[in-house]
Coordinates of C-alpha atoms and ligand atoms in Angstrom, one line a residue:
X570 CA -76.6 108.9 32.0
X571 CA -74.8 108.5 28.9
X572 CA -71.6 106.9 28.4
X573 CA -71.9 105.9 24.7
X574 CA -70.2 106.9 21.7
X575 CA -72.0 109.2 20.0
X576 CA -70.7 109.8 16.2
X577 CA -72.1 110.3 12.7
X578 CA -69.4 107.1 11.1
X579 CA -71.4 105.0 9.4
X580 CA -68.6 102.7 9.0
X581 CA -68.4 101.9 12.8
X582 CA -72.3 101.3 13.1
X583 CA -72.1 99.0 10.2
X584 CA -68.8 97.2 11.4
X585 CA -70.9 97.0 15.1
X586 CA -73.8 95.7 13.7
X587 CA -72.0 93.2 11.2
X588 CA -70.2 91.7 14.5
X589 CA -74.0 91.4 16.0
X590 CA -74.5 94.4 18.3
X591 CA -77.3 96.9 18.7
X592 CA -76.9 100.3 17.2
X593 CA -78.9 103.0 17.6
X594 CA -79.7 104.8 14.2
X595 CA -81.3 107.9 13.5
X596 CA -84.6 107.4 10.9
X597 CA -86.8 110.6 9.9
X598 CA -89.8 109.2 11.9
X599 CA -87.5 108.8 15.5
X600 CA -84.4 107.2 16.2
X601 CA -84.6 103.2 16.4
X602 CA -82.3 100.9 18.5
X603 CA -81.1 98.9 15.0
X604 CA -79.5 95.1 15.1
X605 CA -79.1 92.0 12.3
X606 CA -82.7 91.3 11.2
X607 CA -81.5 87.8 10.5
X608 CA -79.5 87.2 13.7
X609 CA -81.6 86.2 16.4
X610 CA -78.9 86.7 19.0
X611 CA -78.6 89.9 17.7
X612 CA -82.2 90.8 18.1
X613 CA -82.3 89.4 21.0
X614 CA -80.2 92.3 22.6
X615 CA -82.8 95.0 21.5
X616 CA -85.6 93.4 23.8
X617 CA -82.9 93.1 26.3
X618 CA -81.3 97.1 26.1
X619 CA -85.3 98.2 26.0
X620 CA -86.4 96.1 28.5
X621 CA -89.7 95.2 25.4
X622 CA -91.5 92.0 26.3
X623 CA -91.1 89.6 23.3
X624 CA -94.8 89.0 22.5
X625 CA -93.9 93.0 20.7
X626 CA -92.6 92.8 17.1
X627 CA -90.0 94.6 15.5
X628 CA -90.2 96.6 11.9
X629 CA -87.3 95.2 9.5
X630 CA -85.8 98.5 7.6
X631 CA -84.4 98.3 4.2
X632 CA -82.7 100.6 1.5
X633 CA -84.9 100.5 -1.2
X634 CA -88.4 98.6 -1.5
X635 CA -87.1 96.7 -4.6
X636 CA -85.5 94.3 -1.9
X637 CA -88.7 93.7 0.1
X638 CA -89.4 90.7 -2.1
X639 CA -86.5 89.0 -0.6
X640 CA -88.1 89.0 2.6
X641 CA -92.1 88.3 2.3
X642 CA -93.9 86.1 -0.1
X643 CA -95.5 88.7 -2.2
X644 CA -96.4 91.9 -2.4
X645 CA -100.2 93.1 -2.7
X646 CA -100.4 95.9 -6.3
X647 CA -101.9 98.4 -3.8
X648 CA -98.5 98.0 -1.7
X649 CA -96.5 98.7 -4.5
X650 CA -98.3 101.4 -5.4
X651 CA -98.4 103.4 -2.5
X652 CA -94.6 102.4 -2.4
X653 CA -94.0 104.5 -5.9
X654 CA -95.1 107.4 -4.0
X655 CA -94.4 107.5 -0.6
X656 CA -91.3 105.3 -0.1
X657 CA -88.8 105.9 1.3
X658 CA -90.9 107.1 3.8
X659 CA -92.7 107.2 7.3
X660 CA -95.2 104.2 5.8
X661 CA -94.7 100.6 7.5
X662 CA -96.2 97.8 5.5
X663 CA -97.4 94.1 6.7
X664 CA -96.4 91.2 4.7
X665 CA -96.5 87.6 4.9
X666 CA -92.7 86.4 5.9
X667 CA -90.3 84.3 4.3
X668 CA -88.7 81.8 6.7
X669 CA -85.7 83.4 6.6
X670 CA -86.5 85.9 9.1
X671 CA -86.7 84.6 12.6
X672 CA -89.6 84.2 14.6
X673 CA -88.2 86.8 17.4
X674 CA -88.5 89.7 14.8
X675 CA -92.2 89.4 14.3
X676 CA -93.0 87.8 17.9
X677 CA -93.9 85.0 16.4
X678 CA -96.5 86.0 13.7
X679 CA -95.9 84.5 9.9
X680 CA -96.6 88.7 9.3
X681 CA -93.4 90.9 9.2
X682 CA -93.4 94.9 9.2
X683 CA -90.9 96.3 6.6
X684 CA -90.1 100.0 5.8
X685 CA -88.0 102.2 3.8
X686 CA -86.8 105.0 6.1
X687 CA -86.0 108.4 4.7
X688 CA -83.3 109.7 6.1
X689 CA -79.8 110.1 4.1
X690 CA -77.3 108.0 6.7
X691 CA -79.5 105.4 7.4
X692 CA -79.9 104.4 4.0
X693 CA -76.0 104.7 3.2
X694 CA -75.5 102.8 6.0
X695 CA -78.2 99.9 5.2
X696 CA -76.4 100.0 1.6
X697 CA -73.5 99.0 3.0
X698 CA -75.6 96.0 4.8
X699 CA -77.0 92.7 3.2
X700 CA -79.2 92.4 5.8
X701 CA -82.5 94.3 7.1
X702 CA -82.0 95.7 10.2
X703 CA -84.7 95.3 12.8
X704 CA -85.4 98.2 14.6
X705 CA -87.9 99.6 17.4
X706 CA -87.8 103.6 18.6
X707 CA -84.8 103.7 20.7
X708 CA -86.5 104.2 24.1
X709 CA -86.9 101.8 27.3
X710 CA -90.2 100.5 26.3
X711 CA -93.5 102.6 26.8
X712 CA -91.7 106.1 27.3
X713 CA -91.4 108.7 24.8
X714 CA -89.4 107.6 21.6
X715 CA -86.4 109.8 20.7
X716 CA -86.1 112.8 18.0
X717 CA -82.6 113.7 18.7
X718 CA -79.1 111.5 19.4
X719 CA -79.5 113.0 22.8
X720 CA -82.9 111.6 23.8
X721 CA -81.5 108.2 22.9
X722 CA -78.2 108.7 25.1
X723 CA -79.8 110.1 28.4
X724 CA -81.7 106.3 28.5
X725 CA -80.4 104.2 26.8
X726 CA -76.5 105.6 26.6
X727 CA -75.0 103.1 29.0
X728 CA -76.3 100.5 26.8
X729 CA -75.7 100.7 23.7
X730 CA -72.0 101.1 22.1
X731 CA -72.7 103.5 19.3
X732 CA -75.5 106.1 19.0
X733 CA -75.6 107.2 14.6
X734 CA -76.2 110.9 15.1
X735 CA -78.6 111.7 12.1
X736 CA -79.3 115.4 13.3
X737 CA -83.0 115.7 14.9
X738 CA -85.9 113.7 13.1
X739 CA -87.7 115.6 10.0
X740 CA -91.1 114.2 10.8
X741 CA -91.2 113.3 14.7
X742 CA -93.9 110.8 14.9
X743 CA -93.6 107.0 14.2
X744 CA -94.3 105.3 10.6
X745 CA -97.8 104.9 9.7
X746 CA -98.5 101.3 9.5
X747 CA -100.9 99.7 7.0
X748 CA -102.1 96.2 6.7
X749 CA -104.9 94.4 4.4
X750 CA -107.5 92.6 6.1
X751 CA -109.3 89.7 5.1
X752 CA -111.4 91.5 2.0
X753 CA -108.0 92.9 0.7
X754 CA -109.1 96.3 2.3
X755 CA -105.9 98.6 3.5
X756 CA -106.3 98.9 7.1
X757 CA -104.1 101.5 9.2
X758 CA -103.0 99.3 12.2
X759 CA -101.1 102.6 14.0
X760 CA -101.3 106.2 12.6
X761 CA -97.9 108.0 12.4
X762 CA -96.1 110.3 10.4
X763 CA -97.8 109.4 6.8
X764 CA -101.7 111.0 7.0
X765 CA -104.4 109.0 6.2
X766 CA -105.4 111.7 3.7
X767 CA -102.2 111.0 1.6
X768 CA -103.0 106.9 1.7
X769 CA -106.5 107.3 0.8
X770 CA -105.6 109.2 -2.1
X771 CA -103.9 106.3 -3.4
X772 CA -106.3 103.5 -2.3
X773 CA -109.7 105.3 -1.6
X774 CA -111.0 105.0 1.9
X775 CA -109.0 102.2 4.4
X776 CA -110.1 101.2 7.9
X777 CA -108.8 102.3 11.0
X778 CA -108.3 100.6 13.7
X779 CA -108.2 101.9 17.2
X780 CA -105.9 99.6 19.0
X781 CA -106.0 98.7 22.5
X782 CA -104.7 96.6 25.1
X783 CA -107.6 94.6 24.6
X784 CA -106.5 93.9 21.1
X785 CA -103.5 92.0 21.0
X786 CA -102.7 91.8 17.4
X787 CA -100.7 94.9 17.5
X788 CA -99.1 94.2 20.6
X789 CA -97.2 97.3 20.4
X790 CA -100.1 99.5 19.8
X791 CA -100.8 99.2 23.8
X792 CA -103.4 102.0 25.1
X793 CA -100.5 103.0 27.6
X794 CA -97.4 104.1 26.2
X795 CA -95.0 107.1 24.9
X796 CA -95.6 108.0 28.1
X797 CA -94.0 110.5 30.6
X798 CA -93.8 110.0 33.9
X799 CA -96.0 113.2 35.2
X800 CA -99.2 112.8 34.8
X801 CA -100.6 114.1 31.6
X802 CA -104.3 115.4 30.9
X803 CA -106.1 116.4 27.8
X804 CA -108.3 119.2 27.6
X805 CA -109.7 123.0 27.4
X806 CA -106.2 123.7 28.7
X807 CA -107.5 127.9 29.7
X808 CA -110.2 125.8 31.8
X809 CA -108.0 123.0 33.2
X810 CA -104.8 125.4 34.1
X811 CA -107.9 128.3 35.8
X812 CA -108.0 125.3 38.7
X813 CA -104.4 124.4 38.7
X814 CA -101.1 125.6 40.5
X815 CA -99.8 127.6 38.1
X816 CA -96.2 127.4 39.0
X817 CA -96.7 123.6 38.9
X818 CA -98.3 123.3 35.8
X819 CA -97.0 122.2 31.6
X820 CA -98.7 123.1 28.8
X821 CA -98.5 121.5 25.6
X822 CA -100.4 123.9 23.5
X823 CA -100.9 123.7 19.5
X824 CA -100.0 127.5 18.6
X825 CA -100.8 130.2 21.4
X826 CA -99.3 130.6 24.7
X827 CA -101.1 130.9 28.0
X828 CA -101.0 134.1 30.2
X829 CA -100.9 132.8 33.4
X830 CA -99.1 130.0 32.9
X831 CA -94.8 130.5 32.7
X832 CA -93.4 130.6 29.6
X833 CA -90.9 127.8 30.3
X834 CA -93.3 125.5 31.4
X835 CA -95.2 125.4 28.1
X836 CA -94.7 124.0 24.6
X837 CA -96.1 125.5 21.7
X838 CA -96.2 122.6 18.8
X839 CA -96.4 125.4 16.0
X840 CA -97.1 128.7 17.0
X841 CA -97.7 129.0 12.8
X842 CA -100.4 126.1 13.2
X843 CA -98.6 124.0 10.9
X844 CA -99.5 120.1 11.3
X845 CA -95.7 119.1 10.0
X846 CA -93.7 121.1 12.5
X847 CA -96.4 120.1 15.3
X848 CA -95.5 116.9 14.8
X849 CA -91.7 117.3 14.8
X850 CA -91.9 118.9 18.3
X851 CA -94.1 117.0 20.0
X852 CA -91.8 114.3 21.3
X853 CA -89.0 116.5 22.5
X854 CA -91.7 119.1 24.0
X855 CA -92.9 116.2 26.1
X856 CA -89.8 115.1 27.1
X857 CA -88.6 118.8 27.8
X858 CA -91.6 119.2 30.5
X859 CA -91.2 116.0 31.6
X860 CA -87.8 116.8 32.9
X861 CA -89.3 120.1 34.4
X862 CA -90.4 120.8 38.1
X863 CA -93.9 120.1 37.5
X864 CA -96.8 118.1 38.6
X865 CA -99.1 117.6 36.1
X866 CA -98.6 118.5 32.2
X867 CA -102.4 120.1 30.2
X868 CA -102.6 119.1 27.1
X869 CA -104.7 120.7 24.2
X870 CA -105.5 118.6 21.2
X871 CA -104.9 119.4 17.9
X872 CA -107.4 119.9 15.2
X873 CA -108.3 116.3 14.2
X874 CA -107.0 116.2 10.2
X875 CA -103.9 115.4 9.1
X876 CA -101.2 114.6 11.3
X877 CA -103.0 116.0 13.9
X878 CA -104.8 112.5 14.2
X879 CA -101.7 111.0 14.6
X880 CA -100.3 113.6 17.5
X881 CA -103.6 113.3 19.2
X882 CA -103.4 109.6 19.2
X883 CA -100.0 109.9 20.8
X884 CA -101.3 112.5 23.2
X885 CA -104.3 109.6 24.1
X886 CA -101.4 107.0 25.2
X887 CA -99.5 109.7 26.9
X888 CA -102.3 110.4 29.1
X889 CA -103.2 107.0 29.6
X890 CA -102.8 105.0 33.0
X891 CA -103.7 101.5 33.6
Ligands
TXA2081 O1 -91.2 104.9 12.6 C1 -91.1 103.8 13.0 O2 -91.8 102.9 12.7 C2 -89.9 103.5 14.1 C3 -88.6 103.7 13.4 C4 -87.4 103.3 14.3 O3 -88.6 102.9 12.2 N1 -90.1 102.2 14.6 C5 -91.0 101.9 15.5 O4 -90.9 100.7 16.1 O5 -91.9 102.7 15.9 P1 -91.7 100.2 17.4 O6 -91.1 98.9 17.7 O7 -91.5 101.2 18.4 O8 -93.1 99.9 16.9 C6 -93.3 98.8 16.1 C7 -94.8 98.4 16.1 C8 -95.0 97.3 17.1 O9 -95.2 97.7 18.4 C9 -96.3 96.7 16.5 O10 -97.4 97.4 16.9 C10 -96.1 96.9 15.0 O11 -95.1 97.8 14.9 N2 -95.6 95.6 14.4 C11 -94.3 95.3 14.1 N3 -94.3 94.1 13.6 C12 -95.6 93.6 13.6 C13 -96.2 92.4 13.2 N4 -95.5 91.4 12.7 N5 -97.5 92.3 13.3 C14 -98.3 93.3 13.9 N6 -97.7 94.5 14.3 C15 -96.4 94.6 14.1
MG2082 MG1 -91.9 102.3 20.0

């Protein structure tokens, strides 16, 4: 249960962090569990409070992308330019490190993540910081990651001193990240909150990868995780709830409701069918039936363009089970 400060000061989370501790900060992707990017002592507590295996790195954030330079050796033109346009933003970019940020944050790798979030308090409170602030989603590692200040203090509350409440996040799904392989290619290491459609129209068609546990270069990108703890299955959800107890059963449904199924039992993503709000909800609406008297949760996907690659990729890891 929670028994952290929850408060919108920025002055305390920067005084906090300052002195080395782990805040947790609201972001318009989800909320991320923030400490010193250059203090390894520091970062060290965020694997602790998550309970995250270190072989997982950590995305620095900054407040504008003019100061990335001070943290990677250089900067590829097609980085820049998708910067212009979608930075700040839910867009995570992989660059060669300077030595000046500790091998903890990137798990070792000479690669660091970096990203601009766009949300108003976070980037008055990195202003006021001159360092980066490495920061994963504030959840104990593989459950859902937190939209809300809430969703932060139900897990992690007892941990963590100070919880910046940011209001719930705009976008609801975790920055895209993009790296270049060996041709100079873009490649999309994790989908998330920016669609691929809006990259390539900036740097014409870029490689996905599907990640996996088998693929350890994106350690974080395991096939198992942002999961709840019932069971989840994806599917005709009419067909899979026709078989089911259907007192028992969640829905997460992309915009009708069921019949037979009770109404607070299900989540509707966007009863409009609108890919942004979809995305917003999905998080909390698995978290909501998660905490409901349920056995199993159905899951329908959503159309497969936009950001509904990126919610059905989530959905995937969901449903997942090693
Ligand atoms: O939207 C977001 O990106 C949120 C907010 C808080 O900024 N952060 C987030 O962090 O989702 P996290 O730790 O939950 O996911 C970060 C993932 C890692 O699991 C890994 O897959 C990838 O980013 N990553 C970070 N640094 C990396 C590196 N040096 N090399 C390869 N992958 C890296
Ligand atoms: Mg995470």
């Amino acid at each position: 249960m929670s028994d952290a400060f929850i408060g919108t000061n920025v002055d305390i989370a920067a005084t906090l962090l300052k002195k080395g501790e782990a805040v947790a900060i609201p972001t318009e992707t989800v909320y991320g569990l923030a400490a010193n990017a250059l203090d390894t002592r520091a970062v060290a507590k965020i694997f602790s409070i998550k309970q995250r295996p270190t072989f997982d790195p950590l995305i620095i954030h900054l407040p504008s992308f003019d100061k990335v330079q001070d943290y990677v050796e250089e900067i590829p033109e097609v980085f820049t330019r998708l910067a212009k346009n979608y930075t700040p933003g839910p867009l995570t970019f992989l660059l060669r490190k300077k030595d000046l940020i500790p091998d903890i944050v990137t798990a070792g790798s000479p690669y660091v993540a970096v990203r601009i979030p766009n949300h108003t308090v976070t980037l008055d409170l990195l202003s006021k910081l001159d360092f980066p602030l490495a920061a994963p989603s504030a959840n104990p590692f593989g459950y859902i990651s937190p939209t809300t200040a809430m969703h932060v203090a139900d897990q992690l509350g007892s941990k963590v001193y100070y919880i910046l409440d940011g209001g719930p996040c705009d976008v609801g799904l975790e920055s895209t990240i993009l790296a270049l392989d060996e041709s100079g290619k873009v490649e999309v290491l994790r989908k998330g909150g920016l669609s691929i459609e809006s990259i390539e129209k900036e740097t014409g068609p870029v490689t996905v990868r599907d990640t996996s546990v088998s693929n350890p270069e994106a350690p974080g990108m395991l096939t198992s995780h942002y999961a709840p703890r019932v069971p989840l299955i994806i599917g005709d959800v009419y067909k899979l709830s026709a078989a089911a107890n259907t007192q028992r059963t969640g829905i997460i449904a992309f915009s009708n409701f069921l019949p037979d199924i009770p109404t607070k039992h299900q989540i509707v993503l966007s009863p409009s069918g609108n890919f942004t709000d979809a995305a917003r909800n999905l998080f909390a609406g698995m978290r909501y039936l998660d905490n409901c008297d349920i056995d199993v949760i159905f899951a329908e996907p959503a159309p497969e363009s936009d950001l509904g690659i990126a919610i059905n990729d989530r959905l995937r890891r969901a449903a997942h089970r090693d």
